[in-house]
PDB file of C-alpha atoms in Angstrom:
ATOM      1  CA  MET A   1       8.187 -41.020 -13.253  1.00  0.00           C
ATOM      2  CA  LYS A   2       5.108 -39.948 -14.815  1.00  0.00           C
ATOM      3  CA  GLN A   3       3.102 -40.567 -10.921  1.00  0.00           C
ATOM      4  CA  LYS A   4       6.165 -37.598 -10.081  1.00  0.00           C
ATOM      5  CA  VAL A   5       5.355 -35.099 -12.683  1.00  0.00           C
ATOM      6  CA  PHE A   6       0.975 -35.502 -12.916  1.00  0.00           C
ATOM      7  CA  LEU A   7       1.515 -34.902  -8.836  1.00  0.00           C
ATOM      8  CA  THR A   8       3.350 -31.609  -9.298  1.00  0.00           C
ATOM      9  CA  LEU A   9       1.181 -30.427 -11.888  1.00  0.00           C
ATOM     10  CA  LEU A  10      -1.326 -31.034  -9.324  1.00  0.00           C
ATOM     11  CA  ILE A  11      -0.175 -29.731  -6.425  1.00  0.00           C
ATOM     12  CA  ALA A  12       0.373 -26.584  -8.494  1.00  0.00           C
ATOM     13  CA  CYS A  13      -3.274 -26.642  -9.889  1.00  0.00           C
ATOM     14  CA  MET A  14      -4.151 -26.416  -6.783  1.00  0.00           C
ATOM     15  CA  ALA A  15      -1.818 -23.835  -5.497  1.00  0.00           C
ATOM     16  CA  VAL A  16      -3.524 -21.690  -8.329  1.00  0.00           C
ATOM     17  CA  VAL A  17      -6.847 -22.469  -7.254  1.00  0.00           C
ATOM     18  CA  ALA A  18      -6.597 -21.692  -3.715  1.00  0.00           C
ATOM     19  CA  ASN A  19      -5.009 -18.275  -4.869  1.00  0.00           C
ATOM     20  CA  ALA A  20      -7.480 -17.556  -6.590  1.00  0.00           C
ATOM     21  CA  GLN A  21     -10.103 -18.086  -4.358  1.00  0.00           C
ATOM     22  CA  ASP A  22      -8.901 -16.146  -1.790  1.00  0.00           C
ATOM     23  CA  MET A  23      -8.702 -13.518  -4.764  1.00  0.00           C
ATOM     24  CA  ALA A  24     -11.953 -13.485  -5.503  1.00  0.00           C
ATOM     25  CA  ASN A  25     -12.565 -12.526  -1.155  1.00  0.00           C
ATOM     26  CA  PHE A  26      -9.971  -9.877  -1.582  1.00  0.00           C
ATOM     27  CA  LYS A  27     -12.415  -6.553  -1.678  1.00  0.00           C
ATOM     28  CA  LEU A  28     -10.447  -3.523  -0.393  1.00  0.00           C
ATOM     29  CA  TYR A  29     -10.887  -1.296  -2.938  1.00  0.00           C
ATOM     30  CA  ASN A  30     -13.997  -0.451  -4.163  1.00  0.00           C
ATOM     31  CA  PRO A  31     -13.889   0.678  -7.900  1.00  0.00           C
ATOM     32  CA  SER A  32     -17.413   2.857  -8.054  1.00  0.00           C
ATOM     33  CA  GLU A  33     -16.002   5.064  -5.446  1.00  0.00           C
ATOM     34  CA  ASP A  34     -15.253   8.661  -5.605  1.00  0.00           C
ATOM     35  CA  ALA A  35     -11.477   8.456  -5.146  1.00  0.00           C
ATOM     36  CA  GLU A  36     -11.383  12.367  -4.905  1.00  0.00           C
ATOM     37  CA  ALA A  37     -14.217  12.665  -2.252  1.00  0.00           C
ATOM     38  CA  GLY A  38     -12.312   9.565  -0.196  1.00  0.00           C
ATOM     39  CA  LEU A  39      -8.913  11.282  -0.299  1.00  0.00           C
ATOM     40  CA  LYS A  40     -10.135  14.901   0.942  1.00  0.00           C
ATOM     41  CA  LYS A  41     -11.820  13.012   3.708  1.00  0.00           C
ATOM     42  CA  ALA A  42      -8.643  11.431   4.334  1.00  0.00           C
ATOM     43  CA  ILE A  43      -6.956  14.440   3.973  1.00  0.00           C
ATOM     44  CA  ALA A  44      -9.099  16.319   6.788  1.00  0.00           C
ATOM     45  CA  GLU A  45      -9.203  13.063   9.367  1.00  0.00           C
ATOM     46  CA  ALA A  46      -5.213  13.224   9.078  1.00  0.00           C
ATOM     47  CA  LYS A  47      -5.322  17.368   9.799  1.00  0.00           C
ATOM     48  CA  ALA A  48      -7.368  16.766  12.401  1.00  0.00           C
ATOM     49  CA  ALA A  49      -5.069  13.933  14.098  1.00  0.00           C
ATOM     50  CA  LYS A  50      -1.717  15.667  13.051  1.00  0.00           C
ATOM     51  CA  LYS A  51      -1.103  12.222  10.894  1.00  0.00           C
ATOM     52  CA  HIS A  52       0.008  11.712   7.309  1.00  0.00           C
ATOM     53  CA  VAL A  53      -2.415  10.028   4.457  1.00  0.00           C
ATOM     54  CA  PHE A  54      -0.862   6.454   3.804  1.00  0.00           C
ATOM     55  CA  VAL A  55      -2.305   5.992   0.049  1.00  0.00           C
ATOM     56  CA  GLN A  56      -2.509   2.770  -0.439  1.00  0.00           C
ATOM     57  CA  ILE A  57      -3.713   2.566  -5.036  1.00  0.00           C
ATOM     58  CA  GLY A  58      -3.888  -0.628  -6.188  1.00  0.00           C
ATOM     59  CA  GLY A  59      -7.423  -2.865  -7.430  1.00  0.00           C
ATOM     60  CA  ASN A  60      -9.271  -6.218  -5.915  1.00  0.00           C
ATOM     61  CA  TRP A  61      -7.018  -8.111  -9.029  1.00  0.00           C
ATOM     62  CA  CYS A  62      -4.119  -7.671  -7.152  1.00  0.00           C
ATOM     63  CA  VAL A  63      -2.151 -10.618  -4.869  1.00  0.00           C
ATOM     64  CA  TRP A  64       1.038  -7.848  -4.157  1.00  0.00           C
ATOM     65  CA  CYS A  65      -2.107  -5.377  -2.539  1.00  0.00           C
ATOM     66  CA  ALA A  66      -3.440  -8.504  -0.595  1.00  0.00           C
ATOM     67  CA  ARG A  67      -0.521  -9.867   0.518  1.00  0.00           C
ATOM     68  CA  PHE A  68       0.660  -6.215   1.281  1.00  0.00           C
ATOM     69  CA  ASN A  69      -2.669  -5.642   3.149  1.00  0.00           C
ATOM     70  CA  ASP A  70      -2.721  -8.724   4.464  1.00  0.00           C
ATOM     71  CA  TYR A  71       0.706  -7.813   6.100  1.00  0.00           C
ATOM     72  CA  ALA A  72       0.127  -4.519   7.455  1.00  0.00           C
ATOM     73  CA  THR A  73      -2.675  -5.308   9.234  1.00  0.00           C
ATOM     74  CA  THR A  74      -1.327  -8.472  10.410  1.00  0.00           C
ATOM     75  CA  ASP A  75       1.619  -7.341  12.325  1.00  0.00           C
ATOM     76  CA  LYS A  76       1.073  -5.730  15.334  1.00  0.00           C
ATOM     77  CA  GLN A  77       4.158  -3.416  15.407  1.00  0.00           C
ATOM     78  CA  ILE A  78       3.310  -2.564  11.826  1.00  0.00           C
ATOM     79  CA  ASP A  79       0.011  -1.809  12.418  1.00  0.00           C
ATOM     80  CA  SER A  80       0.520   0.179  15.908  1.00  0.00           C
ATOM     81  CA  LEU A  81       2.640   2.029  13.747  1.00  0.00           C
ATOM     82  CA  VAL A  82       0.285   2.890  10.963  1.00  0.00           C
ATOM     83  CA  LYS A  83      -2.200   4.074  13.205  1.00  0.00           C
ATOM     84  CA  ALA A  84      -0.135   6.190  15.211  1.00  0.00           C
ATOM     85  CA  ASP A  85       0.786   8.092  12.333  1.00  0.00           C
ATOM     86  CA  TYR A  86      -1.147   7.498   9.099  1.00  0.00           C
ATOM     87  CA  VAL A  87      -4.726   7.767   7.789  1.00  0.00           C
ATOM     88  CA  VAL A  88      -5.013   4.896   5.351  1.00  0.00           C
ATOM     89  CA  TYR A  89      -6.321   5.317   1.854  1.00  0.00           C
ATOM     90  CA  HIS A  90      -7.036   2.581  -0.566  1.00  0.00           C
ATOM     91  CA  MET A  91      -6.888   4.083  -3.962  1.00  0.00           C
ATOM     92  CA  ASN A  92      -8.382   2.270  -6.374  1.00  0.00           C
ATOM     93  CA  TYR A  93      -6.709   1.291  -9.836  1.00  0.00           C
ATOM     94  CA  SER A  94      -8.516  -1.330 -12.349  1.00  0.00           C
ATOM     95  CA  LYS A  95     -10.638  -1.754 -15.827  1.00  0.00           C
ATOM     96  CA  GLU A  96     -13.692   0.146 -14.371  1.00  0.00           C
ATOM     97  CA  ASN A  97     -12.258   3.099 -12.578  1.00  0.00           C
ATOM     98  CA  LYS A  98      -8.428   4.005 -13.605  1.00  0.00           C
ATOM     99  CA  ASN A  99      -8.279   7.388 -11.032  1.00  0.00           C
ATOM    100  CA  GLU A 100      -6.371   9.130 -13.629  1.00  0.00           C
ATOM    101  CA  LYS A 101      -6.689  12.515 -12.509  1.00  0.00           C
ATOM    102  CA  LEU A 102      -5.813  12.043  -9.927  1.00  0.00           C
ATOM    103  CA  LEU A 103      -2.593   9.808 -10.747  1.00  0.00           C
ATOM    104  CA  ALA A 104      -1.690  12.482 -12.741  1.00  0.00           C
ATOM    105  CA  LYS A 105      -1.918  14.859 -10.248  1.00  0.00           C
ATOM    106  CA  TYR A 106       0.666  13.165  -8.108  1.00  0.00           C
ATOM    107  CA  GLY A 107       2.906  12.205 -10.726  1.00  0.00           C
ATOM    108  CA  PHE A 108       1.802   9.161 -12.360  1.00  0.00           C
ATOM    109  CA  PRO A 109       2.706   6.664  -9.450  1.00  0.00           C
ATOM    110  CA  GLN A 110       1.069   3.694 -11.368  1.00  0.00           C
ATOM    111  CA  ARG A 111       4.632   4.275 -13.107  1.00  0.00           C
ATOM    112  CA  PHE A 112       5.964   1.702 -10.703  1.00  0.00           C
ATOM    113  CA  GLY A 113       3.274  -0.706 -10.809  1.00  0.00           C
ATOM    114  CA  PHE A 114       1.036  -2.290  -7.779  1.00  0.00           C
ATOM    115  CA  PRO A 115       0.558  -1.750  -5.267  1.00  0.00           C
ATOM    116  CA  VAL A 116       2.160   1.915  -5.718  1.00  0.00           C
ATOM    117  CA  PHE A 117       1.910   3.701  -2.005  1.00  0.00           C
ATOM    118  CA  LEU A 118       1.659   7.752  -1.715  1.00  0.00           C
ATOM    119  CA  VAL A 119       2.450   9.766   1.600  1.00  0.00           C
ATOM    120  CA  LEU A 120       0.111  12.545   1.880  1.00  0.00           C
ATOM    121  CA  ASP A 121       1.008  15.243   4.223  1.00  0.00           C
ATOM    122  CA  ALA A 122      -2.179  16.317   6.236  1.00  0.00           C
ATOM    123  CA  ASN A 123      -2.838  19.034   3.740  1.00  0.00           C
ATOM    124  CA  GLY A 124      -3.058  16.556   0.731  1.00  0.00           C
ATOM    125  CA  ASN A 125       1.104  17.679  -0.589  1.00  0.00           C
ATOM    126  CA  ARG A 126       2.532  14.428  -2.133  1.00  0.00           C
ATOM    127  CA  LEU A 127       5.410  13.684   0.484  1.00  0.00           C
ATOM    128  CA  HIS A 128       6.883  10.479  -1.212  1.00  0.00           C
ATOM    129  CA  THR A 129       5.501   8.201  -3.610  1.00  0.00           C
ATOM    130  CA  GLN A 130       7.105   4.043  -2.830  1.00  0.00           C
ATOM    131  CA  ASP A 131       7.648   1.365  -5.414  1.00  0.00           C
ATOM    132  CA  SER A 132       6.199  -1.053  -3.171  1.00  0.00           C
ATOM    133  CA  GLY A 133       9.163  -3.940  -5.209  1.00  0.00           C
ATOM    134  CA  LEU A 134      11.623  -2.643  -2.750  1.00  0.00           C
ATOM    135  CA  LEU A 135       9.763  -3.334   0.193  1.00  0.00           C
ATOM    136  CA  GLU A 136       9.648  -7.100  -0.736  1.00  0.00           C
ATOM    137  CA  GLU A 137      11.212  -9.816   0.492  1.00  0.00           C
ATOM    138  CA  GLY A 138      10.697 -13.120  -1.020  1.00  0.00           C
ATOM    139  CA  LYS A 139       7.137 -14.544  -1.655  1.00  0.00           C
ATOM    140  CA  GLY A 140       6.054 -11.166   0.971  1.00  0.00           C
ATOM    141  CA  TYR A 141       7.758  -7.999   2.162  1.00  0.00           C
ATOM    142  CA  SER A 142      11.124  -7.500   4.280  1.00  0.00           C
ATOM    143  CA  LYS A 143       9.549  -6.238   7.962  1.00  0.00           C
ATOM    144  CA  ASN A 144      12.879  -3.772   8.122  1.00  0.00           C
ATOM    145  CA  LYS A 145      11.821  -2.194   5.254  1.00  0.00           C
ATOM    146  CA  VAL A 146       8.058  -1.233   6.517  1.00  0.00           C
ATOM    147  CA  MET A 147       9.008  -0.406   9.603  1.00  0.00           C
ATOM    148  CA  THR A 148      11.752   1.986   7.785  1.00  0.00           C
ATOM    149  CA  PHE A 149       9.772   3.555   5.108  1.00  0.00           C
ATOM    150  CA  PHE A 150       6.527   4.031   7.682  1.00  0.00           C
ATOM    151  CA  THR A 151       9.265   5.369  10.530  1.00  0.00           C
ATOM    152  CA  ASN A 152      11.021   7.358   8.336  1.00  0.00           C
ATOM    153  CA  TRP A 153       8.160   9.322   6.167  1.00  0.00           C
ATOM    154  CA  SER A 154       6.346   9.515   9.484  1.00  0.00           C
ATOM    155  CA  PRO A 155       4.822  13.634  10.572  1.00  0.00           C
ATOM    156  CA  LYS A 156       7.749  12.681  13.863  1.00  0.00           C
ATOM    157  CA  SER A 157      10.589  12.474  11.597  1.00  0.00           C
ATOM    158  CA  LEU A 158       9.574  15.423   9.625  1.00  0.00           C
ATOM    159  CA  ASP A 159       9.473  18.338  12.244  1.00  0.00           C
ATOM    160  CA  ALA A 160      12.518  20.454  11.392  1.00  0.00           C
ATOM    161  CA  GLU A 161      12.417  21.004  14.881  1.00  0.00           C
ATOM    162  CA  GLN A 162      13.692  18.058  15.931  1.00  0.00           C
ATOM    163  CA  TYR A 163      15.910  18.415  14.242  1.00  0.00           C
ATOM    164  CA  LYS A 164      17.492  22.168  15.176  1.00  0.00           C
ATOM    165  CA  LYS A 165      19.198  20.770  18.428  1.00  0.00           C
ATOM    166  CA  TRP A 166      21.683  18.721  15.868  1.00  0.00           C
TER     167      TRP A 166
END
């Protein structure tokens, strides 16, 4: 009995250590970056490409931020959808830099936890704030929910011309 308990604890500890090592290599966010300038650049790029801006707010400390990034960039269908319709920007939120001014400007999205997503139009106007928890499924993300989110907030979906035919 003691061996089973010990083995279970050992496996649990190994999982925690493995996750910590993975998080040690996760460096998607730059705490020292001027997010206002970075976002301005992403908005200009989106405008030129007739896309929206997808802002993923979180930090290198956030396991769900790492999971979402990994999921969205390794699933070919989701990655293609994002690349076709969005310019992606990763806004840091950490003890070093909370980007409070920008978060206030966009309606305090951190109220939903992290990661939290913003969809901005090509002029930098906030179209949507997405609680990423609503896209989760188990210890990951629901492909259907994530695809629906990106599709529903794409420039084409918000183009009024396509609805005039109804």
